[in-house]
Amino acid sequence: MSSVIISPNSPPATATTPEVRAPATRRRTVASRIYLPALSIVAIAIVLVAIGVASRWGGTSFVAAMTDQRVVVVGPVTIGILLLFLVVERLRPAQRRTFFARGYRQDVLYTVLNATLVVPLVVALSLSFSEVARKSLPWIVVPHSAFLPRWFVIALIFVAMDACNWTAHLANHKVRVLWRFHELHHSQEDMSVLTVFRTHPLIHVSYLIALIPGIVLVANGAVTTTLLVGYAAVVAFEHSNTNLSFGPLNRIFCSPNYHRIHHRVEGRQDVNLGFALTIWDQLSGRAVFPTKETIRIDTGLPGRPLAVEQSAARARHLSVLVAQLLGPFRPLDAGATRSESRDVPVTDDAGIR
Ligand SMILES: [Zn+2]
Ligand SMILES: [Zn+2]
């Protein structure tokens, strides 16, 4: 990162020029304490929220949008589905472990965090992003067409939304500053259905592009809460600790056995990036289908660059939670990460290879 490294071409500071040396020292001190690019994600979130407040959320009721989002995250149907998956995990586990494993307890904290603080944040970001897109790109909205059946529009939104999520996920693995926020999701060593909630709240900034299909097709059929609940259920299920596949549908939908390969501790993690559909991985040559050997493989990050609840003699869930949420801001030399060190050849902080 250019703001971290002092250029070798810079004239060397000498003991007789303290006014020259002071700024360089100060810059190095700040950069040695914090990963400055991570602040850009904070800045984007703040700007978006400010735009939303100033535009009164584009005329949409914030409270009503929050109610809808809560239904998706922790509504009765979602909770019922999550409980069902938790039972399935006990019946057909990929890895046998106690119901009170540390990873499970930690992910309960992330579930509570999502149901409380993250819901209003996601709603604020989504409403603001939609308002910005509608105002700055009004031509992207497809006019109403009587020839488009509603079921077709919903299916189209589902597929297009999944393609956008796949693209954002790929960026999470290729762009260092985004990886800094995404690695928390990969740090789980005790995968469960609740791992779907183990995400940094600010990573939602990168997934806002998934709103575009709904904005484009809004005149032909809005994104329904039912669609989002169904989509969330698929994504939650693929994180479950179950040895299950979908048979012949394995080639189309991401199963727990398929997504587990994405979370493996050994080998490339920038494969199997799909959320619901495997087709984007197949089209890009990033699909690795499960075998007997991959079903029970360990998950997590090699070398544990981020604080994890499994590392200490005693589990300190709250202090680990704070460390994990502050993880993206830790300086680069505080631990190389998988994407930075092996799998992803990062050339700079902004470029995607
Ligand atoms: Zn990932
Ligand atoms: Zn995942």
Coordinates of C-alpha atoms and ligand atoms in Angstrom, one line a residue, residues 169 173 179 182 185-186 262 269 273, ligand 1:
H169 CA -17.9 -12.6 -3.7
H173 CA -11.4 -12.7 -2.6
W179 CA -10.8 -9.7 1.7
H182 CA -14.5 -11.2 4.2
H185 CA -16.5 -15.5 7.3
H186 CA -13.8 -17.9 6.4
H262 CA -14.9 -23.0 -0.5
Q269 CA -10.5 -20.9 -1.4
L273 CA -17.9 -18.9 -4.9
Ligands
ZN1 ZN -15.5 -16.5 0.3

